[in-house]
Amino acid sequence: MAIDAICLQAVVEELRPQLTGLRVDKVQQPARDQLVLLFRGKRLLLNAGAGAPRLQWTEIPRDNPAEPPMFCMLLRKHLSGARVADIIQPPLERLVKIEFDASDELGRAGRRTLVLEAMGRRSNLILLDEAGRVIDSLRRVDADMSAARQVLPGLFYQPPASTGRLPFLEETEEGFAERFAAAPAEKTLDGFLLDQYFGLSPLMARELAFRAAGDTDTRVFQLAGPGPLWRALEDFSNRVRENRFTPVCLLRDGKPLDFACVSVGQYGGAAECVPYPSFSALLDAFYEARERQERTRQRGADLLRAATTARDRLRRKLALQEKEYTATQDRDKLRVQGDLITANLYRMERGRSRLECENFYEDNAPIAIPLDPLLTPQQNAAKYYKRYTKAKTAEKYLREQMELAKRDLEYLESVLAEIAQAETEPDFLDIRAELREAGFLKKQGKGKKDKSRPAAPWEFRTSSGLRVLVGRNNRQNDKLTLKDADRRDLWFHTQKIHGSHVILRCAGQAPGAEDVAEAAMLAAWFSQARESGKVPVDCTEVRNVKKPAGGRPGMVIYTTFRTVYVTPEKDAVERLRVR
């Protein structure tokens, strides 16, 4: 979410005593929308990105480009060595002004103001001189982009226009009652608050509705009167006036959902409300987790696209090879035509376009053989013999190439199954390295090495306490089965279905039927048959599993196995997972 005005106020109140009086040591611009001011080793991040505009201390180091952008050079000129005089936020505005006491090249004292407009798509960073004129901005706004308000060097800075709604901090109980009485009966409570008042975010409007009625979808006519909603709004207004804020992050399934400046109860048990020691720590954790998720999603999308492209290319190649192979099966016809031409050389003349004769291979049935009129009869016969020999050789070559293509196609199908199961960034890095080693992705430049550490296998415990290890990708499957597992451990894999190798650590003892069933269920869950029922899973001792010569990663052969039929269940998988 984009930061709202109240959260921004909480951040400003937190930063003001810590920031005022500090001198700017360095100015950096690690990304197009990000600016970092360094103060005695502390980093102040100003982000003007559309999806994450904010102001905060940050502990996350960011790489800087080799060549600093022009806006960064401008800020270094005006702000290097400047001292923070004040940090100001107009009431309920998503706008912050940081005022600096600076000096020019001649040492004359002056004032510079850096403005952060944290307004979603219209977010911007603007540097002003002491007269309030724009020196420059991260994004220049000309008359073509906005007829009402331009942000260009030399113009006086004009703040964004007001929405015309009443700031909720200025509302009185009488005025609220009048507005509530005039509201449409079918209007939701949060919709009423957003329509009437300035400064409330959708999240806080829903929270106030929840506090007033116990449900975020309650409508105006369902509330007995304005009292409950007014009391919720008044309590929140008092918190804002007194700067009584609590930084909290909302997590759903362990992933960041939203953040707020007060405790949020509208999600009930569907989300966890986790408090943080400071808003800067909250924003660092929230946006770092979200950016990590985005990077993971992007890596997954890139890998999926690369693997799918390689698979489709192989399918087309295999289809052409099968077509050519089918053509080679009719090669005896070429030899027969060559023999018939040779047998009829005495009656042929150069320049003929076809030979009509009896086919002594088929009871002297008449046959017409196409000829090249530019070749002699002997050359036409040699041409048919050459095509026959070529087809005979091609049959053996195509058979080998088709086997390789089928093997690679099966391998890529297994990689696509891995990508579907991958959960973390190391998972995608491992799969990328695997595809690179297999030759389906370009290798890194000379001298570059993949410094990422491979992820550990997924670990589970059966009901009786036996360890179960599940490979995350093909390379890990090979290592787990062929190197790490004991020869007496049990190995599980879905029958003729792509999936992970699963090892049941028997620790020298005979596992029970329930242990085998649970390990088989994990093999079915971590396969392409996750959504199916009664999945066949083969089980054998590790000693019976071998790697075929030239086999791709994850490809094995096995003997002396038994088949278990199981139905994968998410709840059972989570119950067995080692946290």
PDB file of N, CA and C in Angstrom, residues 205-291:
ATOM      1  N   ALA A 205     -10.828   3.938   7.278  1.00  0.00           N
ATOM      2  CA  ALA A 205     -12.284   4.085   7.191  1.00  0.00           C
ATOM      3  C   ALA A 205     -12.966   2.748   7.481  1.00  0.00           C
ATOM      4  N   ARG A 206     -12.423   1.663   6.936  1.00  0.00           N
ATOM      5  CA  ARG A 206     -12.999   0.344   7.230  1.00  0.00           C
ATOM      6  C   ARG A 206     -12.820  -0.013   8.706  1.00  0.00           C
ATOM      7  N   GLU A 207     -11.664   0.351   9.277  1.00  0.00           N
ATOM      8  CA  GLU A 207     -11.419   0.039  10.679  1.00  0.00           C
ATOM      9  C   GLU A 207     -12.386   0.785  11.587  1.00  0.00           C
ATOM     10  N   LEU A 208     -12.668   2.057  11.288  1.00  0.00           N
ATOM     11  CA  LEU A 208     -13.627   2.824  12.087  1.00  0.00           C
ATOM     12  C   LEU A 208     -15.021   2.228  11.968  1.00  0.00           C
ATOM     13  N   ALA A 209     -15.389   1.784  10.764  1.00  0.00           N
ATOM     14  CA  ALA A 209     -16.679   1.126  10.583  1.00  0.00           C
ATOM     15  C   ALA A 209     -16.744  -0.163  11.395  1.00  0.00           C
ATOM     16  N   PHE A 210     -15.657  -0.908  11.399  1.00  0.00           N
ATOM     17  CA  PHE A 210     -15.612  -2.151  12.170  1.00  0.00           C
ATOM     18  C   PHE A 210     -15.745  -1.873  13.668  1.00  0.00           C
ATOM     19  N   ARG A 211     -15.054  -0.831  14.138  1.00  0.00           N
ATOM     20  CA  ARG A 211     -15.121  -0.509  15.564  1.00  0.00           C
ATOM     21  C   ARG A 211     -16.519  -0.037  15.968  1.00  0.00           C
ATOM     22  N   ALA A 212     -17.205   0.594  15.027  1.00  0.00           N
ATOM     23  CA  ALA A 212     -18.534   1.121  15.351  1.00  0.00           C
ATOM     24  C   ALA A 212     -19.617   0.053  15.269  1.00  0.00           C
ATOM     25  N   ALA A 213     -19.498  -0.864  14.295  1.00  0.00           N
ATOM     26  CA  ALA A 213     -20.593  -1.805  14.056  1.00  0.00           C
ATOM     27  C   ALA A 213     -20.180  -3.264  14.103  1.00  0.00           C
ATOM     28  N   GLY A 214     -18.868  -3.539  14.226  1.00  0.00           N
ATOM     29  CA  GLY A 214     -18.415  -4.924  14.262  1.00  0.00           C
ATOM     30  C   GLY A 214     -18.322  -5.582  12.909  1.00  0.00           C
ATOM     31  N   ASP A 215     -18.527  -4.811  11.823  1.00  0.00           N
ATOM     32  CA  ASP A 215     -18.487  -5.365  10.467  1.00  0.00           C
ATOM     33  C   ASP A 215     -18.117  -4.247   9.503  1.00  0.00           C
ATOM     34  N   THR A 216     -17.219  -4.529   8.595  1.00  0.00           N
ATOM     35  CA  THR A 216     -16.772  -3.494   7.654  1.00  0.00           C
ATOM     36  C   THR A 216     -17.795  -3.220   6.552  1.00  0.00           C
ATOM     37  N   ASP A 217     -18.770  -4.101   6.376  1.00  0.00           N
ATOM     38  CA  ASP A 217     -19.762  -3.934   5.300  1.00  0.00           C
ATOM     39  C   ASP A 217     -21.071  -3.317   5.785  1.00  0.00           C
ATOM     40  N   THR A 218     -21.124  -2.879   7.019  1.00  0.00           N
ATOM     41  CA  THR A 218     -22.358  -2.301   7.571  1.00  0.00           C
ATOM     42  C   THR A 218     -22.741  -1.036   6.805  1.00  0.00           C
ATOM     43  N   ARG A 219     -24.054  -0.867   6.564  1.00  0.00           N
ATOM     44  CA  ARG A 219     -24.554   0.301   5.846  1.00  0.00           C
ATOM     45  C   ARG A 219     -25.192   1.291   6.816  1.00  0.00           C
ATOM     46  N   VAL A 220     -25.407   2.501   6.313  1.00  0.00           N
ATOM     47  CA  VAL A 220     -25.892   3.590   7.166  1.00  0.00           C
ATOM     48  C   VAL A 220     -27.213   3.225   7.845  1.00  0.00           C
ATOM     49  N   PHE A 221     -28.147   2.628   7.088  1.00  0.00           N
ATOM     50  CA  PHE A 221     -29.462   2.347   7.664  1.00  0.00           C
ATOM     51  C   PHE A 221     -29.414   1.248   8.728  1.00  0.00           C
ATOM     52  N   GLN A 222     -28.325   0.444   8.733  1.00  0.00           N
ATOM     53  CA  GLN A 222     -28.215  -0.631   9.707  1.00  0.00           C
ATOM     54  C   GLN A 222     -27.711  -0.163  11.063  1.00  0.00           C
ATOM     55  N   LEU A 223     -27.188   1.069  11.114  1.00  0.00           N
ATOM     56  CA  LEU A 223     -26.689   1.615  12.372  1.00  0.00           C
ATOM     57  C   LEU A 223     -27.814   2.398  13.040  1.00  0.00           C
ATOM     58  N   ALA A 224     -28.036   2.159  14.346  1.00  0.00           N
ATOM     59  CA  ALA A 224     -29.156   2.800  15.056  1.00  0.00           C
ATOM     60  C   ALA A 224     -29.069   4.312  15.032  1.00  0.00           C
ATOM     61  N   GLY A 225     -27.869   4.851  15.009  1.00  0.00           N
ATOM     62  CA  GLY A 225     -27.674   6.295  14.998  1.00  0.00           C
ATOM     63  C   GLY A 225     -26.213   6.609  14.776  1.00  0.00           C
ATOM     64  N   PRO A 226     -25.848   7.879  14.703  1.00  0.00           N
ATOM     65  CA  PRO A 226     -24.456   8.251  14.426  1.00  0.00           C
ATOM     66  C   PRO A 226     -23.514   8.042  15.612  1.00  0.00           C
ATOM     67  N   GLY A 227     -24.054   7.793  16.800  1.00  0.00           N
ATOM     68  CA  GLY A 227     -23.234   7.739  18.006  1.00  0.00           C
ATOM     69  C   GLY A 227     -22.049   6.803  17.939  1.00  0.00           C
ATOM     70  N   PRO A 228     -22.219   5.506  17.646  1.00  0.00           N
ATOM     71  CA  PRO A 228     -21.075   4.586  17.633  1.00  0.00           C
ATOM     72  C   PRO A 228     -19.978   4.996  16.642  1.00  0.00           C
ATOM     73  N   LEU A 229     -20.396   5.430  15.446  1.00  0.00           N
ATOM     74  CA  LEU A 229     -19.401   5.808  14.447  1.00  0.00           C
ATOM     75  C   LEU A 229     -18.702   7.102  14.846  1.00  0.00           C
ATOM     76  N   TRP A 230     -19.437   8.048  15.433  1.00  0.00           N
ATOM     77  CA  TRP A 230     -18.815   9.292  15.875  1.00  0.00           C
ATOM     78  C   TRP A 230     -17.792   9.017  16.978  1.00  0.00           C
ATOM     79  N   ARG A 231     -18.141   8.151  17.929  1.00  0.00           N
ATOM     80  CA  ARG A 231     -17.200   7.858  19.010  1.00  0.00           C
ATOM     81  C   ARG A 231     -15.927   7.209  18.475  1.00  0.00           C
ATOM     82  N   ALA A 232     -16.064   6.324  17.475  1.00  0.00           N
ATOM     83  CA  ALA A 232     -14.873   5.717  16.876  1.00  0.00           C
ATOM     84  C   ALA A 232     -14.024   6.773  16.179  1.00  0.00           C
ATOM     85  N   LEU A 233     -14.676   7.686  15.437  1.00  0.00           N
ATOM     86  CA  LEU A 233     -13.950   8.750  14.743  1.00  0.00           C
ATOM     87  C   LEU A 233     -13.316   9.714  15.732  1.00  0.00           C
ATOM     88  N   GLU A 234     -14.036  10.059  16.800  1.00  0.00           N
ATOM     89  CA  GLU A 234     -13.507  10.996  17.800  1.00  0.00           C
ATOM     90  C   GLU A 234     -12.292  10.411  18.517  1.00  0.00           C
ATOM     91  N   ASP A 235     -12.363   9.140  18.850  1.00  0.00           N
ATOM     92  CA  ASP A 235     -11.224   8.490  19.529  1.00  0.00           C
ATOM     93  C   ASP A 235      -9.998   8.490  18.617  1.00  0.00           C
ATOM     94  N   PHE A 236     -10.218   8.184  17.344  1.00  0.00           N
ATOM     95  CA  PHE A 236      -9.091   8.178  16.409  1.00  0.00           C
ATOM     96  C   PHE A 236      -8.541   9.591  16.218  1.00  0.00           C
ATOM     97  N   SER A 237      -9.436  10.600  16.154  1.00  0.00           N
ATOM     98  CA  SER A 237      -8.997  11.989  15.999  1.00  0.00           C
ATOM     99  C   SER A 237      -8.136  12.424  17.185  1.00  0.00           C
ATOM    100  N   ASN A 238      -8.522  12.029  18.376  1.00  0.00           N
ATOM    101  CA  ASN A 238      -7.732  12.384  19.567  1.00  0.00           C
ATOM    102  C   ASN A 238      -6.352  11.738  19.513  1.00  0.00           C
ATOM    103  N   ARG A 239      -6.296  10.497  19.049  1.00  0.00           N
ATOM    104  CA  ARG A 239      -4.997   9.825  18.913  1.00  0.00           C
ATOM    105  C   ARG A 239      -4.095  10.593  17.939  1.00  0.00           C
ATOM    106  N   VAL A 240      -4.676  11.046  16.845  1.00  0.00           N
ATOM    107  CA  VAL A 240      -3.887  11.767  15.845  1.00  0.00           C
ATOM    108  C   VAL A 240      -3.413  13.105  16.404  1.00  0.00           C
ATOM    109  N   ARG A 241      -4.281  13.836  17.096  1.00  0.00           N
ATOM    110  CA  ARG A 241      -3.886  15.131  17.660  1.00  0.00           C
ATOM    111  C   ARG A 241      -2.778  14.968  18.690  1.00  0.00           C
ATOM    112  N   GLU A 242      -2.843  13.892  19.461  1.00  0.00           N
ATOM    113  CA  GLU A 242      -1.867  13.676  20.533  1.00  0.00           C
ATOM    114  C   GLU A 242      -0.663  12.846  20.083  1.00  0.00           C
ATOM    115  N   ASN A 243      -0.650  12.488  18.809  1.00  0.00           N
ATOM    116  CA  ASN A 243       0.451  11.682  18.257  1.00  0.00           C
ATOM    117  C   ASN A 243       0.644  10.376  19.034  1.00  0.00           C
ATOM    118  N   ARG A 244      -0.450   9.720  19.366  1.00  0.00           N
ATOM    119  CA  ARG A 244      -0.382   8.420  20.051  1.00  0.00           C
ATOM    120  C   ARG A 244      -0.522   7.318  18.995  1.00  0.00           C
ATOM    121  N   PHE A 245       0.614   6.912  18.486  1.00  0.00           N
ATOM    122  CA  PHE A 245       0.620   5.953  17.389  1.00  0.00           C
ATOM    123  C   PHE A 245       1.319   4.657  17.798  1.00  0.00           C
ATOM    124  N   THR A 246       0.914   3.563  17.174  1.00  0.00           N
ATOM    125  CA  THR A 246       1.545   2.259  17.371  1.00  0.00           C
ATOM    126  C   THR A 246       1.824   1.653  16.000  1.00  0.00           C
ATOM    127  N   PRO A 247       3.082   1.535  15.623  1.00  0.00           N
ATOM    128  CA  PRO A 247       3.389   0.944  14.306  1.00  0.00           C
ATOM    129  C   PRO A 247       3.094  -0.556  14.309  1.00  0.00           C
ATOM    130  N   VAL A 248       2.202  -0.991  13.419  1.00  0.00           N
ATOM    131  CA  VAL A 248       1.848  -2.408  13.324  1.00  0.00           C
ATOM    132  C   VAL A 248       1.871  -2.847  11.869  1.00  0.00           C
ATOM    133  N   CYS A 249       2.234  -4.110  11.685  1.00  0.00           N
ATOM    134  CA  CYS A 249       2.233  -4.717  10.352  1.00  0.00           C
ATOM    135  C   CYS A 249       1.222  -5.854  10.353  1.00  0.00           C
ATOM    136  N   LEU A 250       0.417  -5.918   9.311  1.00  0.00           N
ATOM    137  CA  LEU A 250      -0.581  -6.975   9.169  1.00  0.00           C
ATOM    138  C   LEU A 250      -0.006  -8.076   8.279  1.00  0.00           C
ATOM    139  N   LEU A 251       0.005  -9.296   8.816  1.00  0.00           N
ATOM    140  CA  LEU A 251       0.547 -10.439   8.091  1.00  0.00           C
ATOM    141  C   LEU A 251      -0.569 -11.438   7.802  1.00  0.00           C
ATOM    142  N   ARG A 252      -0.569 -11.959   6.585  1.00  0.00           N
ATOM    143  CA  ARG A 252      -1.485 -13.030   6.206  1.00  0.00           C
ATOM    144  C   ARG A 252      -0.663 -14.184   5.670  1.00  0.00           C
ATOM    145  N   ASP A 253      -0.772 -15.340   6.325  1.00  0.00           N
ATOM    146  CA  ASP A 253       0.038 -16.510   5.974  1.00  0.00           C
ATOM    147  C   ASP A 253       1.520 -16.173   6.012  1.00  0.00           C
ATOM    148  N   GLY A 254       1.900 -15.320   6.965  1.00  0.00           N
ATOM    149  CA  GLY A 254       3.302 -14.955   7.127  1.00  0.00           C
ATOM    150  C   GLY A 254       3.803 -13.920   6.147  1.00  0.00           C
ATOM    151  N   LYS A 255       2.939 -13.440   5.250  1.00  0.00           N
ATOM    152  CA  LYS A 255       3.351 -12.471   4.239  1.00  0.00           C
ATOM    153  C   LYS A 255       2.732 -11.111   4.553  1.00  0.00           C
ATOM    154  N   PRO A 256       3.470 -10.011   4.311  1.00  0.00           N
ATOM    155  CA  PRO A 256       2.950  -8.681   4.643  1.00  0.00           C
ATOM    156  C   PRO A 256       1.728  -8.322   3.815  1.00  0.00           C
ATOM    157  N   LEU A 257       0.682  -7.906   4.496  1.00  0.00           N
ATOM    158  CA  LEU A 257      -0.563  -7.529   3.835  1.00  0.00           C
ATOM    159  C   LEU A 257      -0.741  -6.017   3.808  1.00  0.00           C
ATOM    160  N   ASP A 258      -0.466  -5.359   4.938  1.00  0.00           N
ATOM    161  CA  ASP A 258      -0.672  -3.925   5.064  1.00  0.00           C
ATOM    162  C   ASP A 258       0.043  -3.449   6.322  1.00  0.00           C
ATOM    163  N   PHE A 259       0.052  -2.136   6.543  1.00  0.00           N
ATOM    164  CA  PHE A 259       0.579  -1.596   7.796  1.00  0.00           C
ATOM    165  C   PHE A 259      -0.292  -0.425   8.218  1.00  0.00           C
ATOM    166  N   ALA A 260      -0.208  -0.062   9.495  1.00  0.00           N
ATOM    167  CA  ALA A 260      -1.053   1.000  10.023  1.00  0.00           C
ATOM    168  C   ALA A 260      -0.375   1.635  11.230  1.00  0.00           C
ATOM    169  N   CYS A 261      -0.963   2.770  11.687  1.00  0.00           N
ATOM    170  CA  CYS A 261      -0.414   3.491  12.833  1.00  0.00           C
ATOM    171  C   CYS A 261      -1.173   3.181  14.116  1.00  0.00           C
ATOM    172  N   VAL A 262      -2.210   2.350  14.038  1.00  0.00           N
ATOM    173  CA  VAL A 262      -2.957   1.891  15.214  1.00  0.00           C
ATOM    174  C   VAL A 262      -3.264   0.409  15.013  1.00  0.00           C
ATOM    175  N   SER A 263      -3.620  -0.274  16.076  1.00  0.00           N
ATOM    176  CA  SER A 263      -3.968  -1.689  15.966  1.00  0.00           C
ATOM    177  C   SER A 263      -5.207  -1.852  15.089  1.00  0.00           C
ATOM    178  N   VAL A 264      -5.204  -2.884  14.268  1.00  0.00           N
ATOM    179  CA  VAL A 264      -6.282  -3.125  13.311  1.00  0.00           C
ATOM    180  C   VAL A 264      -6.954  -4.458  13.650  1.00  0.00           C
ATOM    181  N   GLY A 265      -8.273  -4.428  13.828  1.00  0.00           N
ATOM    182  CA  GLY A 265      -8.989  -5.637  14.198  1.00  0.00           C
ATOM    183  C   GLY A 265      -9.967  -6.130  13.162  1.00  0.00           C
ATOM    184  N   GLN A 266     -10.101  -5.445  12.036  1.00  0.00           N
ATOM    185  CA  GLN A 266     -11.138  -5.767  11.046  1.00  0.00           C
ATOM    186  C   GLN A 266     -10.941  -7.121  10.371  1.00  0.00           C
ATOM    187  N   TYR A 267      -9.688  -7.648  10.369  1.00  0.00           N
ATOM    188  CA  TYR A 267      -9.436  -8.920   9.691  1.00  0.00           C
ATOM    189  C   TYR A 267      -9.650 -10.125  10.596  1.00  0.00           C
ATOM    190  N   GLY A 268      -9.834  -9.904  11.883  1.00  0.00           N
ATOM    191  CA  GLY A 268     -10.048 -11.008  12.809  1.00  0.00           C
ATOM    192  C   GLY A 268      -8.881 -11.975  12.787  1.00  0.00           C
ATOM    193  N   GLY A 269      -9.200 -13.271  12.684  1.00  0.00           N
ATOM    194  CA  GLY A 269      -8.149 -14.283  12.658  1.00  0.00           C
ATOM    195  C   GLY A 269      -7.520 -14.474  11.295  1.00  0.00           C
ATOM    196  N   ALA A 270      -7.995 -13.758  10.284  1.00  0.00           N
ATOM    197  CA  ALA A 270      -7.453 -13.918   8.925  1.00  0.00           C
ATOM    198  C   ALA A 270      -6.102 -13.233   8.757  1.00  0.00           C
ATOM    199  N   ALA A 271      -5.735 -12.345   9.672  1.00  0.00           N
ATOM    200  CA  ALA A 271      -4.460 -11.645   9.584  1.00  0.00           C
ATOM    201  C   ALA A 271      -3.909 -11.443  10.993  1.00  0.00           C
ATOM    202  N   GLU A 272      -2.595 -11.456  11.083  1.00  0.00           N
ATOM    203  CA  GLU A 272      -1.919 -11.255  12.359  1.00  0.00           C
ATOM    204  C   GLU A 272      -1.425  -9.813  12.442  1.00  0.00           C
ATOM    205  N   CYS A 273      -1.669  -9.150  13.576  1.00  0.00           N
ATOM    206  CA  CYS A 273      -1.261  -7.756  13.781  1.00  0.00           C
ATOM    207  C   CYS A 273       0.019  -7.749  14.621  1.00  0.00           C
ATOM    208  N   VAL A 274       1.156  -7.432  13.995  1.00  0.00           N
ATOM    209  CA  VAL A 274       2.464  -7.515  14.658  1.00  0.00           C
ATOM    210  C   VAL A 274       2.998  -6.105  14.924  1.00  0.00           C
ATOM    211  N   PRO A 275       3.245  -5.739  16.188  1.00  0.00           N
ATOM    212  CA  PRO A 275       3.780  -4.404  16.492  1.00  0.00           C
ATOM    213  C   PRO A 275       5.282  -4.319  16.199  1.00  0.00           C
ATOM    214  N   TYR A 276       5.757  -3.111  15.925  1.00  0.00           N
ATOM    215  CA  TYR A 276       7.173  -2.861  15.660  1.00  0.00           C
ATOM    216  C   TYR A 276       7.667  -1.753  16.586  1.00  0.00           C
ATOM    217  N   PRO A 277       8.974  -1.730  16.868  1.00  0.00           N
ATOM    218  CA  PRO A 277       9.508  -0.707  17.788  1.00  0.00           C
ATOM    219  C   PRO A 277       9.490   0.700  17.208  1.00  0.00           C
ATOM    220  N   SER A 278       9.504   0.822  15.888  1.00  0.00           N
ATOM    221  CA  SER A 278       9.502   2.144  15.250  1.00  0.00           C
ATOM    222  C   SER A 278       8.890   2.033  13.866  1.00  0.00           C
ATOM    223  N   PHE A 279       8.466   3.189  13.334  1.00  0.00           N
ATOM    224  CA  PHE A 279       7.878   3.185  11.990  1.00  0.00           C
ATOM    225  C   PHE A 279       8.939   2.918  10.936  1.00  0.00           C
ATOM    226  N   SER A 280      10.157   3.367  11.164  1.00  0.00           N
ATOM    227  CA  SER A 280      11.223   3.100  10.193  1.00  0.00           C
ATOM    228  C   SER A 280      11.495   1.606  10.109  1.00  0.00           C
ATOM    229  N   ALA A 281      11.536   0.929  11.269  1.00  0.00           N
ATOM    230  CA  ALA A 281      11.735  -0.518  11.264  1.00  0.00           C
ATOM    231  C   ALA A 281      10.569  -1.223  10.576  1.00  0.00           C
ATOM    232  N   LEU A 282       9.358  -0.747  10.828  1.00  0.00           N
ATOM    233  CA  LEU A 282       8.170  -1.313  10.186  1.00  0.00           C
ATOM    234  C   LEU A 282       8.240  -1.173   8.674  1.00  0.00           C
ATOM    235  N   LEU A 283       8.545   0.028   8.191  1.00  0.00           N
ATOM    236  CA  LEU A 283       8.580   0.267   6.752  1.00  0.00           C
ATOM    237  C   LEU A 283       9.708  -0.515   6.090  1.00  0.00           C
ATOM    238  N   ASP A 284      10.861  -0.604   6.773  1.00  0.00           N
ATOM    239  CA  ASP A 284      11.960  -1.409   6.233  1.00  0.00           C
ATOM    240  C   ASP A 284      11.523  -2.859   6.051  1.00  0.00           C
ATOM    241  N   ALA A 285      10.919  -3.426   7.104  1.00  0.00           N
ATOM    242  CA  ALA A 285      10.514  -4.836   7.050  1.00  0.00           C
ATOM    243  C   ALA A 285       9.413  -5.053   6.019  1.00  0.00           C
ATOM    244  N   PHE A 286       8.413  -4.157   6.009  1.00  0.00           N
ATOM    245  CA  PHE A 286       7.272  -4.333   5.105  1.00  0.00           C
ATOM    246  C   PHE A 286       7.700  -4.263   3.647  1.00  0.00           C
ATOM    247  N   TYR A 287       8.416  -3.205   3.273  1.00  0.00           N
ATOM    248  CA  TYR A 287       8.749  -3.034   1.861  1.00  0.00           C
ATOM    249  C   TYR A 287       9.856  -3.972   1.409  1.00  0.00           C
ATOM    250  N   GLU A 288      10.766  -4.348   2.319  1.00  0.00           N
ATOM    251  CA  GLU A 288      11.790  -5.311   1.945  1.00  0.00           C
ATOM    252  C   GLU A 288      11.143  -6.665   1.661  1.00  0.00           C
ATOM    253  N   ALA A 289      10.185  -7.078   2.513  1.00  0.00           N
ATOM    254  CA  ALA A 289       9.489  -8.343   2.270  1.00  0.00           C
ATOM    255  C   ALA A 289       8.700  -8.276   0.971  1.00  0.00           C
ATOM    256  N   ARG A 290       8.041  -7.146   0.719  1.00  0.00           N
ATOM    257  CA  ARG A 290       7.250  -7.026  -0.506  1.00  0.00           C
ATOM    258  C   ARG A 290       8.147  -7.010  -1.741  1.00  0.00           C
ATOM    259  N   GLU A 291       9.270  -6.299  -1.649  1.00  0.00           N
ATOM    260  CA  GLU A 291      10.197  -6.269  -2.788  1.00  0.00           C
ATOM    261  C   GLU A 291      10.812  -7.645  -3.011  1.00  0.00           C
TER     262      GLU A 291
END
